[in-house]
XYZ file of C-alpha atoms in Angstrom:
664
model
C -39.906 -39.435 -22.694
C -41.811 -42.193 -21.771
C -42.173 -45.256 -25.081
C -45.032 -45.807 -23.690
C -47.353 -46.936 -19.835
C -44.428 -49.579 -18.907
C -41.362 -48.132 -19.910
C -40.162 -44.785 -17.484
C -37.384 -42.183 -18.620
C -34.172 -41.486 -16.215
C -32.523 -39.054 -16.394
C -28.852 -38.737 -14.059
C -27.080 -36.179 -12.496
C -24.614 -36.250 -15.710
C -27.715 -35.518 -17.560
C -27.740 -38.960 -18.954
C -30.683 -40.915 -18.947
C -32.465 -44.374 -19.322
C -34.886 -46.511 -19.667
C -36.478 -48.449 -17.211
C -39.337 -50.656 -16.800
C -42.501 -48.881 -14.368
C -41.883 -50.202 -10.553
C -38.877 -50.232 -11.008
C -36.011 -49.973 -7.138
C -33.412 -47.313 -6.407
C -31.792 -49.328 -6.177
C -32.055 -52.148 -9.022
C -31.004 -48.763 -10.791
C -27.858 -48.669 -8.895
C -27.136 -52.093 -9.729
C -28.558 -51.412 -13.077
C -24.799 -48.100 -13.091
C -22.443 -50.013 -11.389
C -22.310 -53.102 -8.537
C -19.482 -51.297 -7.280
C -22.221 -48.148 -6.231
C -25.278 -50.705 -6.110
C -22.980 -51.329 -2.535
C -22.381 -47.741 -1.374
C -26.029 -46.816 -1.694
C -27.722 -45.793 0.663
C -31.114 -43.859 -1.309
C -32.205 -41.901 -3.841
C -32.998 -38.865 -4.151
C -36.077 -39.284 -6.683
C -37.687 -35.446 -8.487
C -36.189 -33.632 -5.093
C -37.362 -36.378 -2.931
C -35.809 -38.602 -1.298
C -36.543 -41.802 -1.892
C -35.840 -45.790 0.032
C -33.739 -46.886 -2.513
C -36.625 -50.193 -2.189
C -39.220 -47.852 -3.031
C -40.330 -48.499 -6.648
C -40.330 -45.526 -9.152
C -43.775 -45.270 -11.376
C -42.937 -42.277 -13.384
C -39.932 -40.816 -15.357
C -37.449 -38.741 -13.053
C -34.475 -37.264 -12.167
C -33.006 -39.971 -9.945
C -29.415 -38.989 -7.961
C -28.470 -41.779 -5.862
C -27.667 -41.001 -2.211
C -23.734 -43.226 -0.226
C -22.406 -41.973 2.917
C -20.357 -39.730 1.377
C -23.709 -37.702 0.762
C -23.767 -35.685 4.378
C -27.096 -34.608 4.132
C -29.273 -38.293 3.186
C -26.828 -40.271 5.838
C -27.090 -38.516 8.923
C -30.734 -38.608 8.093
C -31.024 -42.165 6.882
C -28.656 -42.789 9.628
C -30.149 -40.760 13.054
C -34.254 -41.825 11.470
C -32.517 -46.069 11.831
C -31.873 -45.063 15.361
C -34.258 -43.347 17.067
C -36.127 -47.330 15.769
C -32.620 -49.098 16.918
C -33.807 -47.715 19.894
C -37.022 -47.860 21.129
C -37.126 -51.612 19.272
C -34.026 -51.553 22.356
C -36.599 -50.191 24.746
C -39.489 -52.809 24.531
C -36.414 -55.897 23.876
C -35.440 -55.492 27.405
C -38.693 -53.213 28.933
C -41.641 -55.819 26.538
C -44.187 -53.944 28.260
C -43.543 -50.077 27.109
C -46.213 -48.725 24.758
C -44.052 -47.032 21.619
C -45.745 -43.575 19.853
C -43.357 -41.014 17.979
C -39.123 -40.659 16.938
C -38.355 -38.264 14.641
C -34.905 -36.821 13.188
C -34.122 -33.881 15.260
C -31.393 -30.879 14.624
C -28.587 -33.135 15.293
C -29.953 -35.775 15.806
C -32.946 -37.812 17.049
C -35.701 -38.933 19.967
C -38.652 -40.993 20.101
C -41.375 -40.845 22.928
C -42.623 -43.995 24.995
C -45.166 -44.940 27.693
C -44.025 -46.362 30.467
C -44.688 -46.424 34.358
C -41.691 -46.410 35.484
C -39.386 -42.597 34.740
C -35.727 -43.460 32.574
C -32.822 -43.764 34.560
C -29.662 -42.737 33.707
C -28.936 -46.409 34.595
C -31.895 -46.994 32.095
C -29.660 -44.990 29.049
C -26.966 -47.467 29.689
C -28.623 -50.295 28.988
C -30.306 -49.827 25.819
C -26.874 -47.799 24.427
C -25.517 -51.099 24.723
C -28.629 -53.105 23.596
C -29.238 -50.566 20.442
C -25.442 -51.550 20.060
C -26.079 -55.864 19.843
C -28.783 -54.935 17.280
C -26.714 -52.762 14.944
C -23.182 -55.586 15.867
C -25.995 -58.116 14.175
C -26.689 -56.491 11.783
C -29.976 -56.902 10.679
C -31.991 -56.476 7.100
C -33.913 -53.186 7.002
C -37.103 -54.216 4.748
C -40.934 -52.687 3.543
C -44.450 -53.275 2.624
C -47.378 -51.322 2.036
C -50.456 -51.647 4.791
C -54.266 -51.184 4.395
C -55.366 -48.943 6.632
C -57.832 -51.849 7.854
C -54.521 -53.912 8.459
C -52.641 -51.431 10.336
C -55.018 -50.536 12.325
C -56.169 -54.143 13.489
C -52.412 -55.123 13.860
C -51.722 -52.532 16.296
C -54.717 -53.243 18.478
C -54.039 -56.814 18.463
C -50.152 -55.621 19.618
C -51.835 -53.403 22.107
C -49.984 -50.483 20.516
C -53.487 -47.623 20.861
C -50.584 -44.643 20.266
C -49.682 -46.080 17.405
C -54.129 -46.688 15.767
C -54.599 -43.262 16.495
C -51.755 -42.230 14.155
C -53.392 -44.382 11.763
C -56.527 -42.732 12.295
C -55.126 -39.085 11.650
C -53.493 -40.977 8.493
C -55.142 -38.334 5.917
C -57.355 -40.981 3.573
C -57.052 -39.484 0.616
C -54.843 -42.381 -1.103
C -51.005 -41.809 0.959
C -49.695 -45.392 1.464
C -49.893 -47.116 5.264
C -45.855 -47.516 5.207
C -44.807 -49.908 7.393
C -40.518 -50.985 8.840
C -38.565 -53.642 9.859
C -35.336 -53.795 11.585
C -34.829 -57.143 12.111
C -38.316 -58.750 13.837
C -38.900 -54.942 14.864
C -41.684 -53.945 13.487
C -42.822 -50.054 12.840
C -45.092 -46.986 11.307
C -42.553 -45.108 9.475
C -43.396 -43.124 5.879
C -39.287 -43.509 5.040
C -37.182 -43.937 4.001
C -34.706 -46.184 5.533
C -30.577 -47.072 5.710
C -30.885 -51.424 3.818
C -29.480 -53.104 7.456
C -28.401 -51.557 11.129
C -25.371 -52.678 10.911
C -24.842 -49.778 8.156
C -25.221 -47.194 11.681
C -22.131 -46.021 12.853
C -21.522 -47.821 16.279
C -19.849 -45.125 17.666
C -21.492 -42.608 16.214
C -24.271 -41.783 18.455
C -24.663 -41.167 22.264
C -27.980 -40.928 24.540
C -28.449 -37.890 25.866
C -31.447 -37.410 28.419
C -35.134 -38.082 29.062
C -37.196 -35.626 28.953
C -42.029 -35.371 29.397
C -43.469 -34.589 27.337
C -47.197 -34.545 26.750
C -48.819 -37.444 23.739
C -49.276 -35.135 20.662
C -48.606 -31.990 22.761
C -51.548 -31.307 24.200
C -51.612 -31.117 28.204
C -54.718 -32.652 28.790
C -52.585 -36.042 27.728
C -50.221 -38.732 28.239
C -47.595 -37.963 29.501
C -44.707 -39.861 28.015
C -41.028 -39.749 28.394
C -38.822 -38.332 25.536
C -36.080 -39.953 24.969
C -33.093 -37.765 23.373
C -30.270 -38.610 21.019
C -27.099 -37.478 18.873
C -25.675 -39.415 16.455
C -23.005 -38.410 13.081
C -21.381 -39.927 10.707
C -18.446 -41.043 12.935
C -16.987 -41.048 16.369
C -14.681 -37.360 15.412
C -17.515 -35.651 14.295
C -19.528 -37.102 17.689
C -16.581 -36.161 20.006
C -16.400 -32.445 18.183
C -20.626 -32.212 19.297
C -19.683 -33.576 22.440
C -16.742 -30.718 23.027
C -18.921 -28.465 21.734
C -21.904 -29.053 24.121
C -19.231 -28.790 27.104
C -18.474 -25.638 25.854
C -21.676 -24.590 26.022
C -22.464 -25.720 29.889
C -20.069 -23.105 30.606
C -21.095 -20.666 28.338
C -24.540 -21.132 29.505
C -25.935 -17.745 29.837
C -28.354 -19.139 32.438
C -26.171 -20.246 34.818
C -23.479 -18.043 34.301
C -25.934 -14.487 35.256
C -27.307 -16.160 38.243
C -23.130 -16.676 39.242
C -22.455 -13.055 37.514
C -25.702 -11.107 39.221
C -27.003 -10.417 36.011
C -31.324 -11.328 36.359
C -33.401 -14.328 37.484
C -37.007 -15.576 35.558
C -39.980 -16.775 37.242
C -42.955 -18.151 37.787
C -44.847 -14.934 38.245
C -43.937 -13.623 34.854
C -43.519 -16.379 32.730
C -40.635 -15.178 29.749
C -40.301 -12.037 31.222
C -36.960 -10.929 32.840
C -35.644 -9.322 35.978
C -32.822 -7.499 35.176
C -30.489 -7.391 38.317
C -28.177 -3.531 38.940
C -25.103 -5.658 37.374
C -27.457 -7.233 34.768
C -29.244 -3.758 33.188
C -25.850 -2.086 33.361
C -25.185 -3.699 30.217
C -27.822 -3.186 29.241
C -27.752 0.656 28.928
C -24.312 0.797 28.174
C -25.501 -1.302 25.209
C -28.650 0.761 24.337
C -26.989 3.948 24.708
C -24.750 2.932 22.019
C -27.185 1.373 20.269
C -28.577 5.405 20.884
C -25.605 6.979 19.406
C -24.039 4.785 16.414
C -28.018 5.637 15.109
C -28.117 9.049 15.653
C -25.549 9.530 13.568
C -26.380 7.172 11.248
C -29.353 9.850 10.339
C -31.747 7.571 13.071
C -34.443 9.691 14.728
C -35.524 8.413 18.612
C -39.344 7.626 18.299
C -41.478 6.057 21.401
C -44.597 4.308 20.885
C -47.329 2.797 23.108
C -47.381 -0.239 24.603
C -51.160 -1.034 24.859
C -53.043 -0.438 20.846
C -56.854 -0.894 20.285
C -56.956 -3.523 17.526
C -59.081 -1.748 15.078
C -54.675 -0.816 14.502
C -53.600 -3.983 14.311
C -56.755 -5.060 12.848
C -55.528 -2.162 9.871
C -52.779 -3.925 9.639
C -53.156 -7.143 9.153
C -52.026 -8.448 12.487
C -55.006 -9.714 14.188
C -56.018 -11.768 11.524
C -52.022 -13.464 10.803
C -50.798 -12.554 14.558
C -52.852 -12.587 16.520
C -52.166 -16.255 17.852
C -48.910 -14.470 19.152
C -50.908 -11.911 20.797
C -51.568 -10.938 24.378
C -55.085 -8.880 25.178
C -55.914 -6.329 27.722
C -59.653 -5.805 27.316
C -60.726 -2.729 29.091
C -64.390 -1.654 30.913
C -63.887 1.462 29.790
C -67.174 2.720 31.730
C -64.782 2.041 34.970
C -64.783 5.303 36.204
C -63.222 4.720 40.362
C -60.744 3.482 42.736
C -63.499 0.675 44.070
C -65.119 -0.290 41.386
C -64.679 -3.887 40.761
C -62.037 -4.938 37.486
C -63.517 -8.188 37.270
C -67.056 -6.940 36.216
C -67.099 -5.067 32.971
C -69.853 -3.504 31.144
C -69.297 -5.462 27.654
C -70.923 -3.100 25.838
C -68.465 -0.334 27.095
C -65.360 -3.477 26.931
C -62.581 -1.659 24.551
C -60.463 -4.892 23.396
C -56.278 -4.208 22.638
C -53.088 -6.238 22.723
C -49.910 -5.095 24.019
C -47.869 -4.765 20.697
C -45.829 -7.899 19.414
C -43.755 -5.345 16.836
C -43.409 -1.693 16.166
C -43.936 -1.634 12.265
C -47.923 -0.354 12.483
C -47.166 2.249 15.685
C -44.368 3.922 13.176
C -46.578 4.394 10.569
C -49.062 6.965 13.211
C -45.655 8.323 13.655
C -45.189 9.661 9.995
C -48.377 9.918 9.031
C -48.767 12.901 11.633
C -48.623 15.558 9.087
C -48.082 16.076 5.436
C -44.467 14.542 4.114
C -42.544 15.327 1.143
C -40.492 13.344 -1.650
C -37.874 15.636 -0.323
C -38.339 14.540 3.308
C -37.544 10.962 2.487
C -36.065 8.847 3.500
C -37.288 9.298 6.655
C -35.068 7.107 9.177
C -37.781 6.892 12.838
C -35.755 4.211 15.186
C -37.358 2.388 18.897
C -35.930 0.477 21.404
C -39.782 -1.099 21.237
C -40.298 -2.886 24.641
C -42.056 -6.324 22.786
C -44.226 -8.286 24.095
C -44.850 -11.555 22.055
C -46.787 -14.871 23.114
C -44.421 -18.137 23.087
C -45.661 -21.650 24.416
C -43.954 -22.320 27.347
C -42.201 -24.933 26.369
C -40.269 -22.973 24.165
C -38.693 -20.374 26.858
C -35.513 -20.533 26.914
C -33.524 -18.029 29.980
C -33.238 -13.832 28.036
C -32.832 -15.481 24.296
C -36.468 -17.101 23.836
C -38.672 -14.600 26.094
C -41.921 -12.995 25.624
C -41.890 -9.387 27.078
C -37.943 -7.804 24.835
C -36.589 -4.486 23.363
C -35.930 -4.233 19.617
C -33.290 -2.310 17.855
C -35.855 -1.670 15.604
C -36.514 1.100 12.936
C -38.734 1.324 9.825
C -37.127 3.774 6.419
C -39.945 5.034 5.011
C -38.544 5.811 1.120
C -39.032 5.958 -2.569
C -38.603 2.720 -5.192
C -35.439 4.330 -6.121
C -33.893 5.359 -2.080
C -33.820 1.233 -1.701
C -31.307 0.707 -2.960
C -29.242 3.068 -1.473
C -31.199 2.766 1.881
C -29.806 -0.965 1.885
C -26.347 -0.558 0.984
C -25.821 1.659 4.105
C -27.386 -0.108 6.733
C -24.965 -3.434 6.006
C -22.459 -0.953 6.220
C -23.547 0.638 8.951
C -24.734 -2.858 10.595
C -21.058 -4.308 9.671
C -19.528 -2.166 11.882
C -21.633 -2.454 14.810
C -20.889 -6.122 14.174
C -16.903 -5.500 14.075
C -16.853 -3.502 17.486
C -19.123 -5.926 19.145
C -16.087 -8.544 18.434
C -17.768 -10.440 15.346
C -16.058 -9.238 12.268
C -17.501 -11.188 9.768
C -21.472 -11.889 9.484
C -23.406 -13.864 6.626
C -26.355 -13.087 4.506
C -29.065 -15.014 3.500
C -31.121 -13.250 0.163
C -34.808 -14.644 0.326
C -36.102 -14.298 -2.158
C -40.143 -13.693 -3.025
C -41.982 -16.480 -2.428
C -45.530 -18.541 -4.344
C -47.634 -16.507 -2.361
C -47.415 -13.106 -2.851
C -49.010 -9.273 -2.926
C -47.657 -6.774 -5.649
C -46.680 -6.950 -9.571
C -44.356 -9.051 -10.843
C -42.538 -6.290 -12.218
C -41.800 -4.795 -9.000
C -40.640 -7.298 -7.208
C -37.819 -7.380 -10.037
C -36.734 -4.382 -9.103
C -36.754 -4.325 -5.551
C -34.618 -7.418 -5.351
C -32.369 -6.017 -8.411
C -31.866 -3.467 -5.598
C -31.508 -5.765 -2.600
C -28.218 -7.899 -5.002
C -27.304 -4.482 -6.986
C -26.563 -3.463 -2.422
C -25.077 -6.339 -1.636
C -22.083 -6.368 -3.726
C -21.533 -2.541 -4.154
C -20.361 -3.235 -0.069
C -18.453 -6.543 -2.147
C -19.875 -9.199 0.458
C -20.985 -12.124 -0.494
C -24.178 -13.914 0.582
C -26.322 -17.002 0.084
C -29.901 -17.443 -2.609
C -32.936 -18.302 -0.470
C -35.492 -18.501 -3.447
C -39.472 -18.176 -1.673
C -38.493 -17.199 2.553
C -38.794 -13.710 1.452
C -41.656 -11.736 3.255
C -45.524 -12.370 1.583
C -44.748 -8.180 1.129
C -41.363 -8.657 -0.091
C -38.248 -9.907 -0.135
C -35.363 -9.770 2.604
C -31.366 -9.677 4.219
C -31.223 -11.807 7.065
C -28.297 -11.600 9.288
C -25.952 -14.321 10.991
C -23.755 -14.633 13.184
C -21.104 -17.263 14.100
C -20.196 -17.676 17.791
C -16.456 -18.922 19.581
C -17.979 -22.761 20.083
C -19.034 -22.281 15.797
C -22.865 -21.860 16.509
C -25.033 -19.677 13.680
C -27.161 -17.061 15.035
C -29.254 -14.532 13.312
C -29.782 -10.795 14.979
C -30.190 -8.768 12.346
C -32.654 -7.715 9.432
C -33.624 -5.535 6.665
C -37.198 -5.692 4.931
C -38.390 -4.350 2.168
C -42.798 -4.112 3.142
C -44.792 -2.008 0.325
C -47.770 -2.878 1.894
C -48.057 -1.780 4.832
C -47.913 1.895 3.616
C -51.062 0.642 1.596
C -53.170 -0.951 4.205
C -52.427 1.860 6.999
C -52.153 5.109 4.011
C -49.130 6.292 4.646
C -48.229 8.811 1.842
C -45.285 11.429 0.290
C -45.992 14.437 -1.965
C -44.050 13.263 -4.897
C -41.920 16.043 -7.184
C -45.105 15.754 -9.462
C -47.154 17.167 -7.259
C -50.347 13.969 -6.528
C -50.038 11.810 -3.932
C -47.788 8.604 -4.096
C -47.250 5.670 -1.688
C -43.450 5.232 0.343
C -41.619 1.699 0.651
C -40.938 0.970 4.646
C -37.088 -0.766 5.108
C -37.975 -3.137 8.722
C -34.962 -2.897 9.901
C -32.758 -4.435 13.112
C -28.958 -4.883 13.334
C -29.098 -6.855 17.295
C -32.918 -8.092 17.307
C -33.271 -8.831 20.995
C -31.375 -6.695 23.204
C -32.649 -9.605 25.247
C -31.148 -12.320 23.181
C -28.671 -10.271 21.732
C -26.913 -9.402 25.584
C -27.591 -13.977 25.760
C -25.540 -13.916 22.865
C -22.618 -11.905 23.860
C -22.444 -13.523 27.633
C -21.943 -17.128 25.182
C -18.909 -15.760 23.149
C -17.571 -14.186 26.103
C -17.783 -17.155 28.386
C -18.972 -14.360 30.759
C -15.713 -12.773 30.654
C -17.919 -9.268 27.953
C -15.102 -5.882 27.133
C -13.996 -4.294 29.811
C -16.136 -1.653 28.422
C -19.061 -3.550 28.461
C -18.440 -5.528 31.823
C -21.011 -4.235 34.695
C -17.992 -4.902 37.296
C -14.447 -3.280 35.317
C -12.944 -2.791 38.894
C -13.129 -4.201 41.695
C -9.773 -3.153 44.514
C -9.314 -5.469 47.835
C -7.970 -4.258 50.538
C -5.151 -7.279 51.829
C -4.518 -5.746 55.274
C -7.130 -3.644 57.082
C -4.669 -0.438 57.456
C -5.475 -0.420 53.477
C -8.346 0.332 53.620
C -8.925 4.524 53.848
C -6.361 4.356 50.535
C -8.230 1.295 48.587
C -11.074 4.588 48.572
C -9.071 6.866 47.087
C -7.703 4.625 44.095
C -11.905 3.872 43.319
C -12.818 7.994 43.716
C -9.691 8.208 41.104
C -11.530 5.498 38.766
C -15.077 6.618 39.114
C -13.690 10.525 38.820
C -11.879 9.075 35.371
C -14.941 7.252 34.001
C -14.413 3.564 35.219
C -17.139 1.124 36.838
C -15.108 0.855 39.906
C -15.929 -1.085 43.625
C -13.785 -0.871 47.165
C -14.241 -4.928 48.615
C -12.654 -3.482 52.379
C -14.300 -6.935 53.967
C -11.790 -9.195 56.594
C -11.119 -12.030 55.270
C -7.770 -13.210 52.719
C -6.844 -11.464 49.647
C -7.241 -15.276 47.965
C -10.361 -15.189 48.873
C -11.796 -11.982 47.844
C -9.705 -12.858 43.899
C -11.466 -16.372 43.685
C -14.774 -14.667 44.302
C -14.550 -11.675 42.096
C -13.058 -14.349 39.685
C -16.019 -16.356 39.640
C -18.193 -12.619 38.873
C -16.002 -12.190 35.938
C -14.539 -9.142 36.657
C -12.151 -7.939 34.300
C -9.593 -6.312 37.039
C -8.873 -6.839 41.032
C -6.548 -4.079 41.913
C -4.567 -5.580 45.196
C -3.776 -3.381 47.894
C -1.121 -3.673 51.212
C 0.549 -1.963 53.011
C 3.747 -1.450 49.797
C 1.249 -0.092 47.239
C 0.031 2.332 50.192
C 3.525 4.004 50.774
C 4.395 3.191 46.633
C 1.221 5.053 45.584
C 1.212 1.787 43.850
C -1.684 -0.678 42.952
C -1.512 -4.621 43.013
C -3.262 -5.691 39.054
C -4.739 -9.080 38.591
C -6.266 -9.814 35.299
C -8.821 -12.093 34.736
C -7.782 -15.805 33.851
C -4.174 -14.673 34.540
C -1.782 -16.417 37.428
C 0.776 -13.083 36.847
C 0.480 -10.072 39.011
C 1.542 -6.439 38.415
C 2.438 -4.210 39.853
C 1.528 -0.388 38.816
C 1.717 3.163 39.443
C -2.129 4.144 40.518
C -1.321 8.631 38.366
C 0.213 5.746 35.019
C -2.706 3.283 35.994
C -5.961 5.398 36.102
C -5.818 6.628 32.304
C -5.265 3.212 31.182
C -8.008 1.638 32.621
C -10.305 5.110 31.444
C -9.312 4.278 27.310
C -10.254 0.136 27.998
C -13.469 1.255 29.240
C -14.325 4.197 26.697
C -17.225 2.785 24.545
C -15.477 1.963 20.622
C -17.309 4.427 19.019
C -15.975 7.092 21.684
C -12.724 6.403 21.313
């Protein structure tokens, strides 16, 4: 504790504490510890808050001094300073450009500009060059706190109308209106920042692209130009990131979807997938695999309606909490003939429905049909549930982020003392599937009770301990995420890392005592009394659409043979081999291999190139020699060498490869 109001006590990571005058800056604290630390210091953590070295510390606090070796704060500062440096560079080149906002985002930053002419790729090069000049000048960064009136007057004088609007939107609750200068260029900013422009590594950033963005995200407001940049602590990290982006572009499921003729999207159905025969083959093959796995795992498959009256959503709580993600469907129940105008409605007879955004309330309805005993539990109900959720058009991304999707969804109804066993069982179930689909390792994140929650502390204690013990019984590690659980219960999320290092959240396991209460689910216990079951929400793949997108990008389109939509193309070299080509195709199809013939009057090299672009795993060429010897010339995708194989030996080998991993 401080001895008086003029002194404060600061505690450091090693547990030591020192007394300082109130208002001492973080820079002065660093200097008092060691001059060498002061030279390396870039910011501080004060009671967990990221703090500028120039800001005064007014009360007792726990303090850590950050240097460039501290990854998270260093990257935040580098990227934040670069946003300001880029805005300064733009206004130095084009003084009439108006600036708006420039936040830090994953891997970098963006800044929105109001400029009459569009930015070009050549402009980005000029901006980068100017930014490097500013960095090389090592100009000081300073900060001041202004009054609201002074800030508004300043921006009105300089004609920065967007900044005036931002200042006016800051709540008048005592929070400071802070200004920062990078050299003589000034901006409204909460901070923190570095101490001079030269602390930013000049060879570790790159401007990436320009996109349109409405001011304040409002389509009725001005369209601005958003310049994106990426930045890292050193050149090697930047090169690694750019290489990853190159790989990601090569693996982009949207491009591969066109090349492999898998699916398309169109504006008449935004965020919904038109599956082509090749893509639907992947979809149904994966779904059949999951259906077999779930059946073997003790799940009973059901199917529930897609259009459901608002009454159920009100009872479940989704109408109040989730309506902004729901598609509402109003139906005039008084319509009774083909000649009725659907656009004319009898308001009193109109029923308000919603396309289901999730399956859980409907699964409780299935559970509630008929009296359940404790002997019926655990009851595992699974559905390949088609769901529809509203996502902003700007958030849609191929088949990875859509409005219409199908989940490998399941809900387990169980007693409290069955939670641990069901959790452990699901982790092993999920691990087996991920391994068979080419992801032998995954990360588990354990999210515990949030600040706002329902239920007793004793119940939370029991359930959290059950999940923790279940993870440990499987011998797996996990990352704790305190406070990130759902309001009704803790959860486990399962993350996959793909071939180029990107992380995807796919599976989930959530404990829910709340929905059974709201929807009056019961079972008769051994004591003859009625009890509430717990409901365990779980998904393994998540949505089929997103998981197929992940698989396409993980394998760069070269899907495992059993999952490839076109497994074998048998191509003729000469027309005299056409009959034999069809014989080979028939033999492969009879053995369960997806095979097709290509007897077009084209050169064999042309056929090979075309089918290789379509990511066909195996191409078999047949000419006069192969017909005579009843062989084929085999080429696998990505290999330059071909081999001659006897047809009778090849068919069973390819049939074995075409078998799904759970059936081998």
